[in-house]
Tab-separated table of C-alpha atoms in Angstrom:
chain	number	residue	atom	x	y	z
O	132	MET	CA	249.934	59.095	11.681
O	133	ALA	CA	250.654	59.904	15.244
O	134	LEU	CA	252.120	58.575	17.964
O	135	PRO	CA	250.334	59.216	21.215
O	136	ASP	CA	252.559	57.868	23.960
O	137	TRP	CA	255.744	59.544	22.379
O	138	ASP	CA	258.040	60.899	24.447
O	139	TYR	CA	261.619	62.716	24.372
O	140	THR	CA	263.264	59.429	25.976
O	141	THR	CA	262.174	57.261	23.018
O	142	ASP	CA	264.044	57.215	19.829
O	143	ILE	CA	261.955	56.797	16.666
O	144	ALA	CA	263.514	53.794	14.163
O	145	MET	CA	262.311	54.127	10.671
O	146	SER	CA	263.264	51.738	7.936
O	147	ARG	CA	262.004	51.518	4.232
O	148	VAL	CA	263.069	50.101	0.493
O	149	VAL	CA	263.600	52.310	-2.116
O	150	GLN	CA	263.451	50.510	-6.099
O	151	VAL	CA	265.256	52.971	-8.808
O	152	ASP	CA	265.193	52.348	-12.221
O	153	LEU	CA	268.501	54.263	-12.545
O	154	ALA	CA	268.880	54.582	-16.844
O	155	GLU	CA	264.864	55.033	-16.303
O	156	LEU	CA	265.429	58.599	-13.933
O	157	ARG	CA	269.141	59.496	-15.876
O	158	GLU	CA	267.499	59.804	-19.063
O	159	ASP	CA	263.972	61.220	-17.561
O	160	CYS	CA	266.125	63.996	-15.961
O	161	GLY	CA	268.827	64.764	-18.758
O	162	LEU	CA	271.644	63.285	-17.047
O	163	PRO	CA	274.446	61.571	-18.918
O	164	ALA	CA	275.127	57.756	-18.281
O	165	ASP	CA	277.506	58.328	-16.055
O	166	ALA	CA	276.044	60.495	-13.495
O	167	GLY	CA	276.735	59.794	-10.181
O	168	LEU	CA	273.219	59.741	-8.309
O	169	ARG	CA	272.466	59.955	-4.111
O	170	LEU	CA	269.917	58.515	-1.992
O	171	SER	CA	269.898	60.768	1.080
O	172	VAL	CA	267.390	60.856	4.454
O	173	ARG	CA	267.244	64.189	6.500
O	174	TYR	CA	264.133	64.711	8.930
O	175	TRP	CA	263.206	67.905	11.281
O	176	PRO	CA	260.523	68.530	13.635
O	177	SER	CA	257.975	70.944	13.590
O	178	THR	CA	259.182	72.954	16.878
O	179	SER	CA	262.661	73.796	15.474
O	180	LEU	CA	262.811	73.012	11.750
O	181	ILE	CA	266.107	72.124	12.099
O	182	LYS	CA	266.904	69.379	9.492
O	183	HIS	CA	268.879	66.317	10.257
O	184	ALA	CA	270.675	64.112	7.965
O	185	ALA	CA	269.873	60.470	8.972
O	186	PHE	CA	271.417	58.653	5.949
O	187	ARG	CA	273.147	58.661	2.682
O	188	GLU	CA	274.293	56.181	0.193
O	189	ILE	CA	276.157	56.457	-3.820
O	190	LEU	CA	274.168	54.419	-5.713
O	191	PRO	CA	275.726	51.979	-8.545
O	192	MET	CA	276.965	53.370	-11.566
O	193	ARG	CA	275.978	50.864	-13.755
O	194	GLY	CA	273.028	48.834	-13.690
O	195	ASP	CA	269.387	49.276	-14.577
O	196	LYS	CA	267.833	48.985	-11.425
O	197	VAL	CA	268.616	48.702	-7.550
O	198	ALA	CA	266.411	48.482	-4.275
O	199	CYS	CA	268.349	50.417	-1.357
O	200	GLU	CA	266.957	49.735	2.231
O	201	ILE	CA	267.042	52.571	4.333
O	202	GLN	CA	267.100	52.313	8.226
O	203	VAL	CA	267.384	55.401	10.189
O	204	VAL	CA	267.184	56.648	13.909
O	205	ALA	CA	265.706	59.932	15.181
O	206	GLU	CA	267.240	60.617	18.430
O	207	GLY	CA	264.365	61.881	20.797
O	208	LEU	CA	265.825	64.556	21.837
O	209	ASP	CA	265.638	66.473	18.659
O	210	LEU	CA	262.412	65.425	18.515
O	211	GLY	CA	258.842	67.329	19.267
O	212	GLY	CA	255.628	68.641	17.243
O	213	GLU	CA	255.137	67.010	13.881
O	214	LEU	CA	258.354	65.008	12.387
O	215	THR	CA	258.727	65.139	8.763
O	216	ILE	CA	260.533	62.425	7.049
O	217	GLU	CA	262.503	63.176	3.357
O	218	THR	CA	263.974	60.885	1.277
O	219	LEU	CA	265.826	62.102	-1.727
O	220	LEU	CA	267.614	61.229	-4.788
O	221	GLU	CA	269.961	64.147	-5.247
O	222	LEU	CA	272.629	64.137	-7.818
O	223	ALA	CA	276.320	63.183	-6.177
O	224	SER	CA	278.882	65.522	-7.783
O	225	ASP	CA	278.856	68.117	-10.068
O	226	LEU	CA	278.603	67.678	-13.698
O	227	PRO	CA	281.079	69.216	-16.088
O	228	TYR	CA	278.830	71.414	-18.196
O	229	SER	CA	276.103	74.001	-17.710
O	230	ASP	CA	272.312	73.672	-19.119
O	231	PRO	CA	269.743	76.092	-17.792
O	232	PHE	CA	267.164	72.995	-17.839
O	233	VAL	CA	269.560	69.981	-16.641
O	234	ALA	CA	270.506	69.755	-13.290
O	235	THR	CA	274.610	70.164	-12.722
O	236	ARG	CA	275.516	71.018	-8.841
O	237	ALA	CA	275.858	68.369	-6.556
O	238	GLY	CA	273.064	68.462	-4.195
O	239	SER	CA	270.324	69.072	-7.155
O	240	ILE	CA	267.191	67.199	-6.082
O	241	LEU	CA	265.895	64.940	-8.776
O	242	TRP	CA	263.293	63.784	-6.522
O	243	SER	CA	261.866	63.606	-3.027
O	244	ASP	CA	259.050	61.790	-0.868
O	245	GLN	CA	257.839	62.899	2.216
O	246	ALA	CA	256.094	61.125	5.469
O	247	ARG	CA	254.884	63.279	8.912
O	248	MET	CA	253.804	61.977	12.150
O	249	HIS	CA	252.856	63.610	14.597
O	250	LEU	CA	254.242	63.737	18.368
O	251	GLU	CA	251.881	63.824	20.545
O	252	GLY	CA	253.355	65.862	23.643
O	253	SER	CA	255.509	69.049	24.014
O	254	ALA	CA	256.222	68.008	27.374
O	255	GLY	CA	259.098	65.359	25.564
O	256	LEU	CA	260.878	68.486	24.092
O	257	LEU	CA	262.287	69.022	27.648
O	258	PRO	CA	264.436	67.044	30.558
O	259	VAL	CA	262.366	65.517	33.208
O	260	ALA	CA	263.947	64.454	36.412
O	261	PRO	CA	262.023	62.827	39.546
O	262	VAL	CA	262.705	64.194	42.734
O	263	SER	CA	261.915	64.880	46.507
O	264	PHE	CA	260.763	68.287	46.732
O	265	ARG	CA	260.132	67.950	50.389
O	266	GLU	CA	264.278	67.730	49.944
O	267	ALA	CA	264.778	69.699	47.430
O	268	GLY	CA	262.771	72.868	49.182
O	269	LEU	CA	260.032	72.943	46.597
O	270	PRO	CA	256.700	72.704	47.783
O	271	PRO	CA	256.017	69.403	49.111
O	272	GLY	CA	252.475	68.661	48.045
O	273	ALA	CA	252.850	69.939	44.551
O	274	ALA	CA	253.108	68.187	41.237
O	275	TRP	CA	255.800	69.571	39.307
O	276	TYR	CA	258.389	72.494	38.791
O	277	VAL	CA	259.057	74.160	35.288
O	278	SER	CA	262.942	75.351	36.283
O	279	MET	CA	263.768	78.373	33.440
O	280	ASP	CA	267.727	79.256	34.007
O	281	GLY	CA	267.720	83.157	33.519
O	282	GLY	CA	266.415	85.236	31.221
O	283	ASP	CA	268.788	84.806	28.221
O	284	TRP	CA	266.639	83.864	25.098
O	285	GLN	CA	269.866	83.346	22.906
O	286	GLN	CA	270.587	80.058	25.250
O	287	ALA	CA	270.551	76.864	23.914
O	288	ALA	CA	267.271	75.571	25.278
O	289	MET	CA	268.109	71.584	26.245
O	290	GLY	CA	270.589	73.169	28.712
O	291	SER	CA	268.336	76.230	29.963
O	292	LEU	CA	264.796	74.051	30.341
O	293	LEU	CA	264.180	71.039	33.374
O	294	VAL	CA	260.639	69.416	34.160
O	295	LEU	CA	260.987	68.520	38.100
O	296	LEU	CA	258.376	65.986	39.204
O	297	ASN	CA	257.735	65.477	42.675
O	298	GLU	CA	258.190	62.235	43.662
O	299	ASP	CA	256.764	62.875	47.040
O	300	ASN	CA	253.253	63.667	45.255
O	301	PRO	CA	251.216	60.115	45.462
O	302	GLU	CA	249.917	60.768	42.131
O	303	ILE	CA	253.453	61.491	40.338
O	304	ARG	CA	254.648	58.617	42.303
O	305	ARG	CA	251.834	56.439	40.654
O	306	ALA	CA	252.025	57.977	37.563
O	307	LEU	CA	256.348	57.240	37.238
O	308	GLU	CA	255.409	53.705	37.896
O	309	ALA	CA	252.869	53.130	35.847
O	310	GLU	CA	253.354	51.588	32.531
O	311	LYS	CA	253.128	53.742	29.730
O	312	LYS	CA	249.665	52.471	28.436
O	313	ASP	CA	247.990	52.607	32.198
O	314	ALA	CA	249.575	56.328	32.504
O	315	PRO	CA	246.693	58.814	33.493
O	316	GLY	CA	246.936	60.838	29.949
O	317	ASP	CA	245.090	64.111	31.855
O	318	LEU	CA	247.739	64.540	34.238
O	319	TRP	CA	250.557	64.741	31.342
O	320	GLY	CA	248.451	66.457	29.335
O	321	LEU	CA	247.902	69.372	32.424
O	322	LEU	CA	251.818	69.078	32.438
O	323	GLU	CA	252.155	69.724	28.484
O	324	VAL	CA	249.953	72.697	29.400
O	325	ASP	CA	251.384	74.417	32.092
O	326	ILE	CA	254.819	73.813	30.580
O	327	VAL	CA	253.312	75.766	27.486
O	328	CYS	CA	251.681	78.416	29.332
O	329	ASP	CA	254.998	78.910	31.254
O	330	LEU	CA	257.667	79.100	28.826
O	331	ILE	CA	255.364	81.074	26.713
O	332	GLY	CA	254.029	83.373	29.337
O	333	ARG	CA	257.862	84.443	30.157
O	334	ALA	CA	258.594	85.931	26.697
O	335	LEU	CA	255.782	87.800	26.422
O	336	ASP	CA	256.582	89.234	29.361
O	337	ASP	CA	259.632	90.292	28.732
O	338	GLU	CA	260.696	93.055	26.294
O	339	ALA	CA	263.959	91.988	25.728
O	340	PHE	CA	262.135	88.786	23.690
O	341	LEU	CA	259.858	90.777	22.131
O	342	ASP	CA	262.525	93.557	21.056
O	343	GLU	CA	265.108	90.953	19.850
O	344	PRO	CA	265.092	90.782	15.560
O	345	ALA	CA	263.770	87.241	14.264
O	346	ALA	CA	266.798	85.959	12.606
O	347	SER	CA	268.060	85.971	16.209
O	348	HIS	CA	266.208	83.587	17.902
O	349	GLU	CA	267.647	80.209	15.236
O	350	ASP	CA	269.749	77.725	15.778
O	351	ASN	CA	273.149	79.075	17.910
O	352	GLY	CA	275.434	76.169	16.821
O	353	GLN	CA	274.503	74.246	20.282
O	354	GLY	CA	271.230	73.946	19.279
O	355	ILE	CA	267.919	75.926	19.253
O	356	THR	CA	267.700	78.727	21.354
O	357	MET	CA	265.062	79.559	24.545
O	358	ALA	CA	263.865	82.245	21.943
O	359	GLY	CA	263.904	79.630	19.165
O	360	LEU	CA	261.475	76.778	21.004
O	361	VAL	CA	259.141	79.738	22.031
O	362	ARG	CA	258.610	81.150	18.466
O	363	ALA	CA	258.616	76.922	17.873
O	364	LEU	CA	255.680	76.522	20.299
O	365	ILE	CA	254.079	79.380	18.748
O	366	ARG	CA	254.216	78.241	14.827
O	367	THR	CA	252.645	74.952	16.313
O	368	TYR	CA	250.196	75.580	18.669
O	369	LEU	CA	249.017	78.787	18.989
O	370	ALA	CA	249.864	80.935	15.433
O	371	ARG	CA	246.355	80.916	13.213
O	372	PRO	CA	246.194	79.809	9.388
O	373	GLY	CA	248.205	82.691	7.100
O	374	GLU	CA	249.247	84.136	10.366
O	375	GLY	CA	253.205	84.561	10.851
O	376	VAL	CA	255.011	83.840	13.707
O	377	ASP	CA	255.271	87.995	14.920
O	378	GLN	CA	252.168	88.767	14.187
O	379	ALA	CA	250.957	85.865	16.368
O	380	ILE	CA	253.244	86.936	18.870
O	381	LYS	CA	251.798	90.666	19.291
O	382	ARG	CA	248.299	89.423	19.433
O	383	LEU	CA	249.271	86.851	22.311
O	384	HIS	CA	251.336	89.732	24.247
O	385	ASP	CA	247.831	91.730	23.648
O	386	GLU	CA	245.790	89.301	24.912
O	387	ARG	CA	247.651	87.953	27.990
O	388	ARG	CA	248.008	91.224	29.528
O	389	ARG	CA	244.470	91.980	29.038
O	390	ASP	CA	243.064	87.742	29.828
O	391	PRO	CA	245.263	85.649	31.165
O	392	SER	CA	242.603	83.550	31.359
O	393	ARG	CA	241.925	83.627	27.189
O	394	PHE	CA	244.946	83.158	26.747
O	395	ARG	CA	245.306	79.586	28.866
O	396	ALA	CA	242.292	78.817	27.154
O	397	ASP	CA	244.205	79.286	23.561
O	398	VAL	CA	247.027	76.960	24.785
O	399	GLN	CA	244.500	74.380	26.081
O	400	ASN	CA	242.788	74.593	22.546
O	401	GLY	CA	245.814	74.546	20.285
O	402	ILE	CA	247.125	71.687	21.988
O	403	GLY	CA	244.045	69.756	22.442
O	404	PHE	CA	243.487	69.609	25.606
O	405	PRO	CA	242.303	66.926	26.988
O	406	ARG	CA	242.375	64.627	24.190
O	407	ASP	CA	240.131	61.602	23.031
O	408	GLY	CA	241.522	58.652	24.938
O	409	GLN	CA	242.978	60.542	27.862
O	410	LYS	CA	242.354	59.381	31.355
């Protein structure tokens, strides 16, 4: 499933009804009749793999069957790439005995189901601000400017990146005023290529990024870091099948130094630019 018109300002609302046969579930899992059960939903984007808890409900202790309606909203600012939504049936509390073949710890997963949707557009990862380039002292005829603060790859990405769109440019102004269905997809697709090329290119040119251990590139407690975002983009768009992110970084670093045009072509290929139906 794909959402071709998605952008970072768009939250995604999801709903489903889950029917659970409580007695049969407990019996199949070897649980006592009074074992507490919990229904949970979590989601995560391929660009960060940070799991977000979206729904939790304790199921009734008694009764044979129950139907639960789940409604969750995933905030657009947290999303990008491919979104995975996972529904779980878990053990709600510890059981007072230990059996090597039976779940006994709270949070043990008894059943799970996953759904995925592709959110087209890595531009949605970043905040966008329309400004007058003439007033901001930027080239007045340019289309956009990708602003990146400093060279600290451990900064939170959402506080370090900003895409400025030039309101003085007639094509950009028309694109901003157009309805989503009429918006020029090739223009935003080109912006997406520029963002990925600029961000990954800066990282590949910076020895500070290349020398940092992979473990330091993840969530710093304030959201995904700049380094974590770069690695997520490489994982999503540029890593080859069976290739780890660190291997891809080394290959891309060498490739970009040897042939920058080939690197840009790889980005276009990974993103799928231009996409069918873009105009």
